[in-house]
Coordinates of C-alpha atoms in Angstrom, one line a residue:
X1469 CA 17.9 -6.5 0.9
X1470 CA 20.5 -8.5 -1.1
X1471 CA 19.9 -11.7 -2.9
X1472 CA 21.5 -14.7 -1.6
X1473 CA 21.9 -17.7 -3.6
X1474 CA 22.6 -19.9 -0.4
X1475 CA 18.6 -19.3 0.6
X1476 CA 15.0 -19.7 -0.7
X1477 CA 14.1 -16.9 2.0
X1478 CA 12.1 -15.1 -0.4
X1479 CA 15.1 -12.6 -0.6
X1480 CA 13.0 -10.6 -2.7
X1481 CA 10.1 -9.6 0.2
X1482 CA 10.6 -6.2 0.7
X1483 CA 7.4 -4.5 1.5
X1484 CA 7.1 -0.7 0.8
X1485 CA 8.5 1.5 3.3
X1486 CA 6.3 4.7 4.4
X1487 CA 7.4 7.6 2.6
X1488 CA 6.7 9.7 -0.5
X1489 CA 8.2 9.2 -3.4
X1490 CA 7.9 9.0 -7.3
X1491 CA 4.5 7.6 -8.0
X1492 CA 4.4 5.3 -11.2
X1493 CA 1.7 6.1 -13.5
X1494 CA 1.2 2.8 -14.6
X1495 CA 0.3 -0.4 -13.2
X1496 CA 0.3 -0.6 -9.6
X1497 CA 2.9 -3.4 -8.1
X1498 CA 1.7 -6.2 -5.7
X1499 CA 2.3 -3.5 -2.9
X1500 CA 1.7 0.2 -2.0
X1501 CA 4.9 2.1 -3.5
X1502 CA 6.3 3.9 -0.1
X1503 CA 5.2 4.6 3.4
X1504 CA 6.0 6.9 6.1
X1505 CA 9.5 8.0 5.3
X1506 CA 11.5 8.2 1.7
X1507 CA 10.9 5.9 -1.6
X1508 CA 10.5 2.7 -0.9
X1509 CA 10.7 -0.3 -3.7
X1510 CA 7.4 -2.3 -4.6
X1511 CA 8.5 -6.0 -4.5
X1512 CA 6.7 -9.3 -5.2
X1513 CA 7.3 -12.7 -3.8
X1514 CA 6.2 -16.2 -4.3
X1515 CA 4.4 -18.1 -1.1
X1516 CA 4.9 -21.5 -0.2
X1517 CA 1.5 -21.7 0.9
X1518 CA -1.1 -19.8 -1.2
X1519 CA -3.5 -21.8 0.7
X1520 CA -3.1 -20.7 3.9
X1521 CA -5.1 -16.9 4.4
X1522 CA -8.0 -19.1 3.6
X1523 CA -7.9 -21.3 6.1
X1524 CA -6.4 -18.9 8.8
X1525 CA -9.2 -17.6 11.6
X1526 CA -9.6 -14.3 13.2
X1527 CA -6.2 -14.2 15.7
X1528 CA -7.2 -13.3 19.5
X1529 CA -3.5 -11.6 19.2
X1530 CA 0.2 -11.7 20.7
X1531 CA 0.6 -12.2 24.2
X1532 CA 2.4 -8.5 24.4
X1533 CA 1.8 -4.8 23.1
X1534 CA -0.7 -2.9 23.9
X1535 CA -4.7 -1.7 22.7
X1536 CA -3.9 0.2 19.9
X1537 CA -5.4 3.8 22.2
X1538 CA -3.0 2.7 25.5
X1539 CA -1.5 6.0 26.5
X1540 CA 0.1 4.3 29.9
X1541 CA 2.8 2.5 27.5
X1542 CA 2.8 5.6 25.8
X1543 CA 3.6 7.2 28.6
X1544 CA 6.3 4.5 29.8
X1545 CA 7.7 4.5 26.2
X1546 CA 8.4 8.3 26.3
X1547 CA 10.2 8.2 30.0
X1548 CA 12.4 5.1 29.1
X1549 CA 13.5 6.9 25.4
X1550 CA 14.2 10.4 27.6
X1551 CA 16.4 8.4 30.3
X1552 CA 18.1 6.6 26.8
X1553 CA 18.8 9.9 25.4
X1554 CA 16.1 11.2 23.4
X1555 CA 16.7 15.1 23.7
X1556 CA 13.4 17.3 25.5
X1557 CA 10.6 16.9 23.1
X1558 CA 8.3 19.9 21.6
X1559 CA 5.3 16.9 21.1
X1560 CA 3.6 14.8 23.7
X1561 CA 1.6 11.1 22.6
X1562 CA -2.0 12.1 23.1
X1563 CA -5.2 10.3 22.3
X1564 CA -6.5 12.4 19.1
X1565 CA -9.4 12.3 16.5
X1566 CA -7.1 10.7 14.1
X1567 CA -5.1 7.8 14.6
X1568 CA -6.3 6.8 17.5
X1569 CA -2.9 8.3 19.5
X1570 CA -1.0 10.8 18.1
X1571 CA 2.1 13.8 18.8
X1572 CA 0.6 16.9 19.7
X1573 CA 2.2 20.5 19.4
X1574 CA 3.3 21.3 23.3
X1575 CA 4.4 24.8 21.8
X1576 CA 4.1 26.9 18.9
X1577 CA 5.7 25.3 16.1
X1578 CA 6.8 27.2 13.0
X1579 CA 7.1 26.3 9.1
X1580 CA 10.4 24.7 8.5
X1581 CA 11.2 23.5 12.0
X1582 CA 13.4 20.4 12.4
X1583 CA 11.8 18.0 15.1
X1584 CA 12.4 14.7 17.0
X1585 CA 15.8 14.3 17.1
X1586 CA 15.8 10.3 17.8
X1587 CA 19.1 8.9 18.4
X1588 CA 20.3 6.3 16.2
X1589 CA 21.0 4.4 19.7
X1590 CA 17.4 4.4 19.3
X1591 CA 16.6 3.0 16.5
X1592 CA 15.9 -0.5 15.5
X1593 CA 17.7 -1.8 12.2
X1594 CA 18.9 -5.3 10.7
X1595 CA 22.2 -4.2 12.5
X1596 CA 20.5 -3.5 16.2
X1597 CA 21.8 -5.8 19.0
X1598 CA 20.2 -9.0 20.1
X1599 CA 19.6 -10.1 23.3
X1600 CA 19.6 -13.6 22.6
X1601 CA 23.3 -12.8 20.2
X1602 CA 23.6 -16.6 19.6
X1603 CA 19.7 -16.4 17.6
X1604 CA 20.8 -13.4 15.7
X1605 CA 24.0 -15.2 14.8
X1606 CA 21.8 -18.3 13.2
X1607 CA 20.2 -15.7 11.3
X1608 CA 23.1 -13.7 9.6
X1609 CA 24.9 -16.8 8.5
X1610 CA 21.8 -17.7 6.7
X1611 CA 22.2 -14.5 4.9
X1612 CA 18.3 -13.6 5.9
X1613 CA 17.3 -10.4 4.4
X1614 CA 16.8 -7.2 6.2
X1615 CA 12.8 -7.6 6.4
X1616 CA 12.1 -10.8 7.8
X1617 CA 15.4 -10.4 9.9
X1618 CA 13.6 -7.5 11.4
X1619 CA 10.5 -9.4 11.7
X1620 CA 12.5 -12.3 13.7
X1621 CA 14.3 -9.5 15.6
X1622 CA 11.0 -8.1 17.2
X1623 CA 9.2 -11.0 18.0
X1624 CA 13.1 -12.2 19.8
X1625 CA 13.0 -9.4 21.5
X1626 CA 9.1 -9.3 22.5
X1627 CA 9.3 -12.6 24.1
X1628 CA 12.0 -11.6 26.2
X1629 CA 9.7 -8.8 28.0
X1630 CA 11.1 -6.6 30.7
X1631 CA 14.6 -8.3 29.8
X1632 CA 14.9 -6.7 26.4
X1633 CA 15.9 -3.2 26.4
X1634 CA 13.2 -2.9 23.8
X1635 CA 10.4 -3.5 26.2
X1636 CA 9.0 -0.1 26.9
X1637 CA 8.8 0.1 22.9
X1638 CA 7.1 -3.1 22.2
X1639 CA 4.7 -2.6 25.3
X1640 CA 3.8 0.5 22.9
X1641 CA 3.4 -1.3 20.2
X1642 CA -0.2 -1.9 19.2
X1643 CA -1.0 -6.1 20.2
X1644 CA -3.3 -6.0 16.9
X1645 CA -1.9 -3.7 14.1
X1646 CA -4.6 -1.8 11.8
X1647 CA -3.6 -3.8 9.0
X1648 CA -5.5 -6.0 6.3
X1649 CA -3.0 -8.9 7.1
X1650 CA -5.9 -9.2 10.3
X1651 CA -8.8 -9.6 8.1
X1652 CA -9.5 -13.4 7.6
X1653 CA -10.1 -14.9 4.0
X1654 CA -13.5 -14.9 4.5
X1655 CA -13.7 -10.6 6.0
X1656 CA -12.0 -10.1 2.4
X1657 CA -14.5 -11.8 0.4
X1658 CA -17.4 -10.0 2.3
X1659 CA -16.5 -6.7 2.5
X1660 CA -13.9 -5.9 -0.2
X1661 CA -15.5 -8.4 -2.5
X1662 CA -15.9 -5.0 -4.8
X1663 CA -12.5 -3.5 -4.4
X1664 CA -9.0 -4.5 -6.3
X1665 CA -7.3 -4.0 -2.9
X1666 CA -8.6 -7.3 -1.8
X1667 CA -6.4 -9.2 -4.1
X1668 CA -3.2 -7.5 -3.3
X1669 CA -4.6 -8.6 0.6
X1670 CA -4.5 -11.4 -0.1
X1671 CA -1.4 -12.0 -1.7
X1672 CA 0.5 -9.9 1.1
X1673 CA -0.7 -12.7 3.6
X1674 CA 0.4 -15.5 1.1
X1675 CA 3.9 -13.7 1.3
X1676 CA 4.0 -13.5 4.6
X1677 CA 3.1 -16.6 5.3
X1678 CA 5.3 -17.8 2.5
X1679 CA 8.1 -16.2 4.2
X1680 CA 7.5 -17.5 7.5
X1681 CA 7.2 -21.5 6.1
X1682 CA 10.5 -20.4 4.3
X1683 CA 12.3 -19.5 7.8
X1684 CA 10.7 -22.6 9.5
X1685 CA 11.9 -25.1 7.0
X1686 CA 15.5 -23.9 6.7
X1687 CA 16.2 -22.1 10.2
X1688 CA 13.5 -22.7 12.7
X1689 CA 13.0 -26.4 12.5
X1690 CA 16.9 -27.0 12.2
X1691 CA 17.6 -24.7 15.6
X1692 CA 14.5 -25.2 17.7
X1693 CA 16.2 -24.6 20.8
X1694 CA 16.7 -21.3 19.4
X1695 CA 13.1 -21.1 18.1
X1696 CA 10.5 -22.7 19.7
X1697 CA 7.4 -22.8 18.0
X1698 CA 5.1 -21.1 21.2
X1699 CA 7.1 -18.1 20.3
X1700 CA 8.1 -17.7 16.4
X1701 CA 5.0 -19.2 14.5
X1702 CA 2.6 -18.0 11.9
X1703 CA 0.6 -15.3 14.6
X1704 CA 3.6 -14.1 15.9
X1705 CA 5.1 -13.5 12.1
X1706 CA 1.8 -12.0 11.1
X1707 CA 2.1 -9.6 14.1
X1708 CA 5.6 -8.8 13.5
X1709 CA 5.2 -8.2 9.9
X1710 CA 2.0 -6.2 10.7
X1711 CA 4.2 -3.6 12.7
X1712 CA 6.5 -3.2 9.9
X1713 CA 4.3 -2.5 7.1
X1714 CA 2.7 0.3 9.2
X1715 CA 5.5 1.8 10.9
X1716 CA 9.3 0.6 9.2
X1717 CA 10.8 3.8 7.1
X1718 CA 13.5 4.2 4.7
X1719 CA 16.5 6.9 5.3
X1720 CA 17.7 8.1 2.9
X1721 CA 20.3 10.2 4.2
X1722 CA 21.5 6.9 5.7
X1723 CA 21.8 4.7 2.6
X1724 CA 18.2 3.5 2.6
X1725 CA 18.4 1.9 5.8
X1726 CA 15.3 0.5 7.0
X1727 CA 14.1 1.3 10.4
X1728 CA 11.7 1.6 13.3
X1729 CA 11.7 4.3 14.4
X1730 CA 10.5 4.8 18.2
X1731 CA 8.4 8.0 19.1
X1732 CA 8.5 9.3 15.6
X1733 CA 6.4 6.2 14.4
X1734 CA 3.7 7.8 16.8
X1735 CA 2.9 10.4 13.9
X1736 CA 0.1 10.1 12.0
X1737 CA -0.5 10.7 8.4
X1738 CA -1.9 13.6 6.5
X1739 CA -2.4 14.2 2.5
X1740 CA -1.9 18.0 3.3
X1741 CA 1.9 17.7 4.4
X1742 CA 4.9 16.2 2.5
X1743 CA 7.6 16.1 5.2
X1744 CA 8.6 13.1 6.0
X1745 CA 11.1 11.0 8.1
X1746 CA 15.1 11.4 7.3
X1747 CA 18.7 11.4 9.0
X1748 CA 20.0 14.6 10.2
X1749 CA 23.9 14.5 10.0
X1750 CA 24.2 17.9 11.9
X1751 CA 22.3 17.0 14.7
X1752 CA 23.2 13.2 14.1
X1753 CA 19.3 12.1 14.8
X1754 CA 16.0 11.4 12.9
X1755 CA 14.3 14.3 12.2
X1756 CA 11.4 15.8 10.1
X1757 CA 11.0 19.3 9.1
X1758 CA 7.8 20.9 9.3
X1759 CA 6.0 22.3 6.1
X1760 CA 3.3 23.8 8.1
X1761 CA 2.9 25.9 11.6
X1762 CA 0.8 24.2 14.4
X1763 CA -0.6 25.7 17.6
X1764 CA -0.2 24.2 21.0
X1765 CA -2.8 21.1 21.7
X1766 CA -2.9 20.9 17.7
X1767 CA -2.0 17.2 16.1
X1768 CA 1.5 17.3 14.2
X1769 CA 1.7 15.1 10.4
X1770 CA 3.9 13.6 8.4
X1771 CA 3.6 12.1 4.9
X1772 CA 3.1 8.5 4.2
X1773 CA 3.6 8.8 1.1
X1774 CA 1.3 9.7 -1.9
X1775 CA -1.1 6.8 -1.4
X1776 CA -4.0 5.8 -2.6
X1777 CA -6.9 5.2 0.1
X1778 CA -6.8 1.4 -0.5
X1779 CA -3.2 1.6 -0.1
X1780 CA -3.7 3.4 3.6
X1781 CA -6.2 0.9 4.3
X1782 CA -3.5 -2.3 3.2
X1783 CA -0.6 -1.2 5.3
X1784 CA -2.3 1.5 7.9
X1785 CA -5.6 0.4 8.4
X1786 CA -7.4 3.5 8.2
X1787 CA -9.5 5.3 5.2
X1788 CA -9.0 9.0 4.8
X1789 CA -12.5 10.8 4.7
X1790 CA -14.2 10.8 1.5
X1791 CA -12.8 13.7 -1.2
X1792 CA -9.6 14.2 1.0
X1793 CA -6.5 12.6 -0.4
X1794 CA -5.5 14.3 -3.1
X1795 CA -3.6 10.9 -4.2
X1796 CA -6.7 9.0 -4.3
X1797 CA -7.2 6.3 -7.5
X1798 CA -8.6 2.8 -8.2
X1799 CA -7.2 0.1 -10.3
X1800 CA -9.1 -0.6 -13.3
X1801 CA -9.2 -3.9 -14.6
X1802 CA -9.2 -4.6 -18.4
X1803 CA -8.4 -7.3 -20.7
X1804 CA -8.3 -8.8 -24.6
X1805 CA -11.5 -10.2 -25.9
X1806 CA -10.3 -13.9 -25.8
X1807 CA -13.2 -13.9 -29.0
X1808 CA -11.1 -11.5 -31.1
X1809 CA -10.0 -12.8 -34.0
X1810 CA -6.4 -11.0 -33.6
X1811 CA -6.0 -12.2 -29.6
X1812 CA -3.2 -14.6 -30.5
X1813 CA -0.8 -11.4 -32.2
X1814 CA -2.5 -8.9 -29.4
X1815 CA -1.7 -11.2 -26.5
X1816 CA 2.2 -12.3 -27.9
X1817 CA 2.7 -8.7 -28.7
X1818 CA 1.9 -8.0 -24.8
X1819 CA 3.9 -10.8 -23.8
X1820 CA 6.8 -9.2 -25.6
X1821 CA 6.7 -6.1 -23.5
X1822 CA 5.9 -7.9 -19.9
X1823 CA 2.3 -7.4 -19.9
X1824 CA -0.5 -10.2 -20.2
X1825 CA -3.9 -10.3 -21.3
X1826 CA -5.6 -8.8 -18.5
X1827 CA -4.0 -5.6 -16.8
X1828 CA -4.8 -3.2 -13.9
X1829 CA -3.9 0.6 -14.7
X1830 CA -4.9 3.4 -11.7
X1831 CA -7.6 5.7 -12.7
X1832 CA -7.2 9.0 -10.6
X1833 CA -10.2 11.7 -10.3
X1834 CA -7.8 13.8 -12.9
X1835 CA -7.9 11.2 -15.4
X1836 CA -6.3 7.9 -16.3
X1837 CA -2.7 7.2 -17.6
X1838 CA -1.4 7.0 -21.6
X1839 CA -0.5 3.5 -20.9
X1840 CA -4.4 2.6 -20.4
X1841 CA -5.1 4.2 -23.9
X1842 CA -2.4 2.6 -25.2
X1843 CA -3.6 -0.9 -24.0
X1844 CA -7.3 0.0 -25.4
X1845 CA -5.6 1.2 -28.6
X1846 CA -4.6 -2.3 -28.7
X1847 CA -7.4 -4.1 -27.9
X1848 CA -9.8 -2.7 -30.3
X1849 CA -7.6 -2.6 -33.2
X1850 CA -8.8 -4.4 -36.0
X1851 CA -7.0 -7.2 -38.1
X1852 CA -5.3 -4.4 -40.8
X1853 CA -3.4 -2.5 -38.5
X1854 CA -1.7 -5.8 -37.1
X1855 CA 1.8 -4.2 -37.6
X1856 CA 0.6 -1.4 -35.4
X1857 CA 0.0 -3.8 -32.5
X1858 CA 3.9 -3.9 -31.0
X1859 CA 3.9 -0.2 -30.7
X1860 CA 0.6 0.0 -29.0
X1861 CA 2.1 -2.9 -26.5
X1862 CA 5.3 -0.6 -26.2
X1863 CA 3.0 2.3 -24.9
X1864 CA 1.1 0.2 -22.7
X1865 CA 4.2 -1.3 -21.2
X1866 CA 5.5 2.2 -20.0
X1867 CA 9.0 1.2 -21.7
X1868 CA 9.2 4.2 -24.0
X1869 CA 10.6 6.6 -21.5
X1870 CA 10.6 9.8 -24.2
X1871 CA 6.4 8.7 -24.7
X1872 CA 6.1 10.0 -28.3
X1873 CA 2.4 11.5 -28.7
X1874 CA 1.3 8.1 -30.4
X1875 CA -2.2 8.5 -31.4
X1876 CA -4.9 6.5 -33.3
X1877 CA -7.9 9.1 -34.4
X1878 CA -10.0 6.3 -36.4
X1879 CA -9.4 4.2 -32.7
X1880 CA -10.3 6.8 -30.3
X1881 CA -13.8 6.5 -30.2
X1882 CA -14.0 2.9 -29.6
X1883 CA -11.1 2.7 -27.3
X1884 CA -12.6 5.6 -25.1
X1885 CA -16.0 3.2 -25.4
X1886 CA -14.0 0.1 -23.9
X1887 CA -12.6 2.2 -20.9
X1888 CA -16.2 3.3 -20.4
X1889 CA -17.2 -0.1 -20.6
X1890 CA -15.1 -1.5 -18.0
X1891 CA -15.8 1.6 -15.8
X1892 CA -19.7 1.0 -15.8
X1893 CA -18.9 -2.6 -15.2
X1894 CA -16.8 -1.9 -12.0
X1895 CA -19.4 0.9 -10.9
X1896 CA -22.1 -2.0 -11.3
X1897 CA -20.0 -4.2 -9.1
X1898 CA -19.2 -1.3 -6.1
X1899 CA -23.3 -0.6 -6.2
X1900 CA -24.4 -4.1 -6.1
X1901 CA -22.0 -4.2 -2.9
X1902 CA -22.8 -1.0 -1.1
X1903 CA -26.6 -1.5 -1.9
X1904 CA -26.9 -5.0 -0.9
X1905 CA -26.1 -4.7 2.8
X1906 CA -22.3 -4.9 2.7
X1907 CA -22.3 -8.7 3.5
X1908 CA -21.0 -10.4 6.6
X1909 CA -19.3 -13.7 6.5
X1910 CA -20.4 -14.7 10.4
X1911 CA -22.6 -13.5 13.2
X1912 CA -21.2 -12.9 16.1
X1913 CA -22.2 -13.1 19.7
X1914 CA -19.2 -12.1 21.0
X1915 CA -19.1 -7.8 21.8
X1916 CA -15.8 -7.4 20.9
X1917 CA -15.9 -9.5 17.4
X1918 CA -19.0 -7.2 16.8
X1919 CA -17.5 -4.1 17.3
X1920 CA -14.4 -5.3 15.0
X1921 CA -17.2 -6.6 12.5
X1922 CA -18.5 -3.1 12.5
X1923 CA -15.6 -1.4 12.0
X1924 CA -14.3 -3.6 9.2
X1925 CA -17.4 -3.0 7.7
X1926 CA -17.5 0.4 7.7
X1927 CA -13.3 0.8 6.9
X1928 CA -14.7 -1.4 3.4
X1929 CA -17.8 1.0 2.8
X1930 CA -15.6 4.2 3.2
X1931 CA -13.0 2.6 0.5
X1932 CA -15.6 1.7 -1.8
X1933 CA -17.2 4.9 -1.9
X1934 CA -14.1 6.5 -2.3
X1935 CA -12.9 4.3 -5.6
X1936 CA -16.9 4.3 -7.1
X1937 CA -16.3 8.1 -6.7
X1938 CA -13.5 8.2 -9.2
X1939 CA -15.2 5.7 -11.1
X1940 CA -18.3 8.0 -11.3
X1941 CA -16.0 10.6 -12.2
X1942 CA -14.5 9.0 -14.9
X1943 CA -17.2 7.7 -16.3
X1944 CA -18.7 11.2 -16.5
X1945 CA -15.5 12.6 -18.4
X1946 CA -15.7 9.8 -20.8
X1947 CA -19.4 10.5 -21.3
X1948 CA -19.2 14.0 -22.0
X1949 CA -16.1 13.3 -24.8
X1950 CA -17.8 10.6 -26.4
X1951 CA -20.5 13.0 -26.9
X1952 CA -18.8 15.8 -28.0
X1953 CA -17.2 13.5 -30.7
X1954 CA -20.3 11.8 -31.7
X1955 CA -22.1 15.4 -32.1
X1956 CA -19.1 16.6 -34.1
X1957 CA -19.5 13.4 -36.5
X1958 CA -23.4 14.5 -36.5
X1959 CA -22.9 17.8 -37.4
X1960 CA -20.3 17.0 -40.2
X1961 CA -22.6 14.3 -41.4
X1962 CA -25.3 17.3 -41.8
X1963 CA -23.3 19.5 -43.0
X1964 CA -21.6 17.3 -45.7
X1965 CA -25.8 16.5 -46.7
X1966 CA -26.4 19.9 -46.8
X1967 CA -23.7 20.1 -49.9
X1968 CA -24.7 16.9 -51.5
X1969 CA -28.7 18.7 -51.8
X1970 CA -27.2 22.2 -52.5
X1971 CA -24.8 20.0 -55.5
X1972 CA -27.5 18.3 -57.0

């Protein structure tokens, strides 16, 4: 997505693609790292309306797509991609136990196998056709970037219904996405009131919206012929954008493109595969190769990347069960004791290195990263080691790529007593939610905003259990080495007693 200096598009709002990819070990970006495809960049962007997910209301939805189980588009989707060229597929769109519709194995499928095929005729990218050429031109000469030109491209396209030859695909396309930008302000509060996700929620829908007041200001309002407001406007943005968080992919093998890709975005996700989504240039389609063999009628994965489970639940909209992803981890929170009387040189030293008083590192159930030491190193240092304080804030910052094995022994037992802290504290907070009814910010009458009130709740319940459980376990490695350290001290305290009586 290139910068432009002739726009104030947010050209910087490029949401992470689905694929797997190098997991930083640090601090976790305003957005997941990767989805369903190949390394896709964290991003941040400011919103011209930070207001806004406050005041917005549970959306009834976009007059097109489908219930997110419909296999009759399904069905339509796959016959309109076969008579467009998609090659005789090995998978059929089922309804399954995960994901709601899935591909399913037709045959016996072998380790190492090389499926889908899609053509690239197929495949929707910033450089696909429009119908309506004379919007798309408006577009390019304003230089908008590849994200919120896709955005604008599918909700073009969707309005057009059967006269788009992307109807059969956005007929398939679920009408709601599982996605947190469809929780209101006030389903965030209740329900991930506990959880860091809800923050980076919140800002996604302040950048989406922020992108959309962006494209109304400086396109939309200047070309409304073009763009009437009953078709591109804030529920038709948060729709679009909805989709592409959950199902737009990165290839690789096609210089990072970003794409949707039809029939293949029908996969669901699995922590116990890696394969994921790339550009064959042999067979000249999207493929994925298997790492695993399936049996006929048995669901076939790919990799969304190595997310956490509140990163599936910000993009995806689903939990994995309890104890199952492997990539699991929750943000801690910590900060400087604004009472210290070193918090001025602490905080400038952090400043230095791009960090602030308060930071979020990922705690995983295999432990927690240098760079949180580090950043408790610093923040119970005491006033003599002042000239220490820069290298601690080096540590922290992640910018010493060799990552020397720093270490302050005469530190270690108080900095390992301020993560513990901040773990109890957090464990406190996801207890006092889970125990206390998990909240509800309105009662409904209405069956179908029950049912969604119900499964929100439970989709917040399953996270939370899933972060306290690393908590838990955290806190019960920190426990165990502050004892071993304190029963050392005791022991050498006895022992160096013992010599003091046996000296006298």
């Amino acid at each position: 997505m290139a910068t432009t200096s002739t726009t104030a598009l947010h050209p910087q709002f490029r949401p992470p693609l689905r694929a797997p990819g190098r997991h930083r070990p640090l601090r976790q970006p305003s957005y997941p790292s990767f989805a369903r495809a190949c390394p896709r960049t964290p991003i941040r962007a400011s919103a011209a309306s930070a207001s806004a997910p406050a005041q917005r209301e549970a959306t009834a939805g976009v007059p097109w797509g489908c219930e997110i189980e419909s296999l009759e588009s399904s069905a339509s989707l796959e016959r309109w991609l076969i008579d467009s060229g998609l090659p005789e597929q090995r998978l059929a769109i089922q309804r399954v136990d995960v994901g709601e519709r899935g591909l399913v194995a037709l045959k016996n499928i072998r380790k190492g196998e090389k499926l889908l095929f899609v053509p690239p005729a197929l495949v929707v990218t910033a450089d696909s056709e429009w119908s309506r050429p004379e919007v798309g031109d408006v577009m390019k000469r304003n230089a908008v970037p590849d994200w919120p030109l896709i955005a604008t491209y599918l909700i073009s396209e969707a309005s057009l219904e059967g006269s788009s030859r992307w109807s059969s695909y956005i007929a398939a396309l679920p009408r709601q996405p599982y996605s947190l930008l469809y929780w209101t302000r006030a389903e965030l509060d209740a329900y991930l009131v506990a959880s860091p996700i809800r923050e980076r929620a919140i800002q996604r829908i302040t950048d989406v919206i922020g992108t959309y007041n962006d494209l109304r200001d400086r396109i939309f309002s200047k070309h409304s012929d073009l763009f009437p407001e009953e078709v591109f406007n804030i529920e038709t943005f948060l729709w679009s954008f909805g989709i592409l968080f959950s199902r737009l992919v990165r290839l690789p093998s096609m210089d990072g493109r970003v794409a949707l890709v039809p029939w293949a975005d029908m996969l669901n996700h699995s922590p116990e595969v890696e394969t994921f989504l790339d550009f064959d240039k042999s067979s000249q389609g999207i493929v994925f190769t298997t790492d695993r063999s399936y049996q006929p009628g048995e669901q076939v994965f790919i990799s969304y990347g190595k997310k956490s489970s509140g990163e599936l639940l910000l993009s995806y909209g689903f939990v994995p069960k309890e104890g199952t992803n492997p990539n699991d981890s929750v943000e801690l929170l910590v900060s400087l004791d604004k009472s210290d009387k070193c918090y001025k040189g602490k905080l400038q030293a952090l400043k230095r290195n791009g960090l602030s008083a308060s930071e979020s590192f990922p705690l995983r159930v295999t432990g927690w990263p240098v760079e949180l030491m580090a950043y408790a190193f610093l923040v119970v240092s005491p006033p003599d080691m002042s000239q220490r304080f820069e290298e601690m804030a080096v540590a922290a910052s992640n910018k010493n790529s060799t990552k020397p094995g720093f270490n302050y022994p005469e530190l270690e037992e108080q900095a390992l007593q301020f993560i513990l802290d901040c773990c109890e504290s957090n464990i406190a907070k996801y207890t006092k939610y889970l125990e206390g009814g998990n909240g509800s910010p309105q009662v409904s009458t209405n069956a179908k905003q029950a049912n969604r009130t119900l499964l929100l709740k439970q989709l917040a319940k399953d996270l939370c259990i899933s972060e306290r459980r690393i908590l838990y376990r955290t806190q019960y490695i920190l426990r165990r080495r502050l004892r071993d350290m304190r029963g050392g001290e005791l022991r050498a305290l006895s022992l160096f007693n013992g010599l003091r009586k046996l000296f006298k």
